[in-house]
Amino acid sequence: MKTFILNMEWIENDFNHSKEYMAEQVLKLVSLQTDRVYVKWRN
């Protein structure tokens, strides 16, 4: 089983998009190749 951990701090704020939008795009791509995805938000 493949697991991907997405650390929200890796995602820089894009000029046109929010961090949440960027994370969503990453997760869409990752979820095609992995069984589980964990998202780590900044505390």
Short mmCIF file of C-alpha atoms in Angstrom, two decimals:
data_model
loop_
_atom_site.label_atom_id
_atom_site.label_comp_id
_atom_site.label_asym_id
_atom_site.label_seq_id
_atom_site.Cartn_x
_atom_site.Cartn_y
_atom_site.Cartn_z
CA MET A 1 0.00 0.00 0.00
CA LYS A 2 1.33 3.39 -0.98
CA THR A 3 0.88 6.34 1.34
CA PHE A 4 1.48 9.97 0.53
CA ILE A 5 1.77 12.65 3.20
CA LEU A 6 1.05 16.17 2.02
CA ASN A 7 2.55 18.81 4.24
CA MET A 8 0.65 22.04 3.65
CA GLU A 9 3.78 24.05 4.37
CA TRP A 10 5.29 22.71 1.14
CA ILE A 11 2.65 24.50 -0.89
CA GLU A 12 3.51 28.13 -1.49
CA ASN A 13 0.76 30.66 -2.01
CA ASP A 14 0.19 31.06 -5.70
CA PHE A 15 -0.64 34.50 -7.04
CA ASN A 16 -4.01 33.43 -8.39
CA HIS A 17 -4.89 30.49 -6.20
CA SER A 18 -5.39 29.83 -2.53
CA LYS A 19 -3.35 27.24 -0.69
CA GLU A 20 -6.45 25.07 -0.41
CA TYR A 21 -6.92 25.11 -4.16
CA MET A 22 -3.30 24.14 -4.76
CA ALA A 23 -3.56 21.33 -2.22
CA GLU A 24 -6.69 20.06 -3.94
CA GLN A 25 -4.88 19.89 -7.28
CA VAL A 26 -1.98 18.01 -5.72
CA LEU A 27 -4.32 15.57 -4.01
CA LYS A 28 -6.18 14.88 -7.25
CA LEU A 29 -2.93 13.88 -8.92
CA VAL A 30 -1.61 11.91 -5.97
CA SER A 31 -4.84 10.05 -5.29
CA LEU A 32 -4.62 8.41 -8.71
CA GLN A 33 -1.42 6.66 -7.66
CA THR A 34 -1.81 6.08 -3.95
CA ASP A 35 -4.18 4.26 -1.64
CA ARG A 36 -4.04 6.67 1.24
CA VAL A 37 -3.38 10.37 1.50
CA TYR A 38 -2.73 12.25 4.70
CA VAL A 39 -2.81 16.02 4.90
CA LYS A 40 -0.75 17.77 7.54
CA TRP A 41 -1.96 21.27 8.29
CA ARG A 42 0.13 23.87 10.01
CA ASN A 43 -0.55 23.90 13.73
#
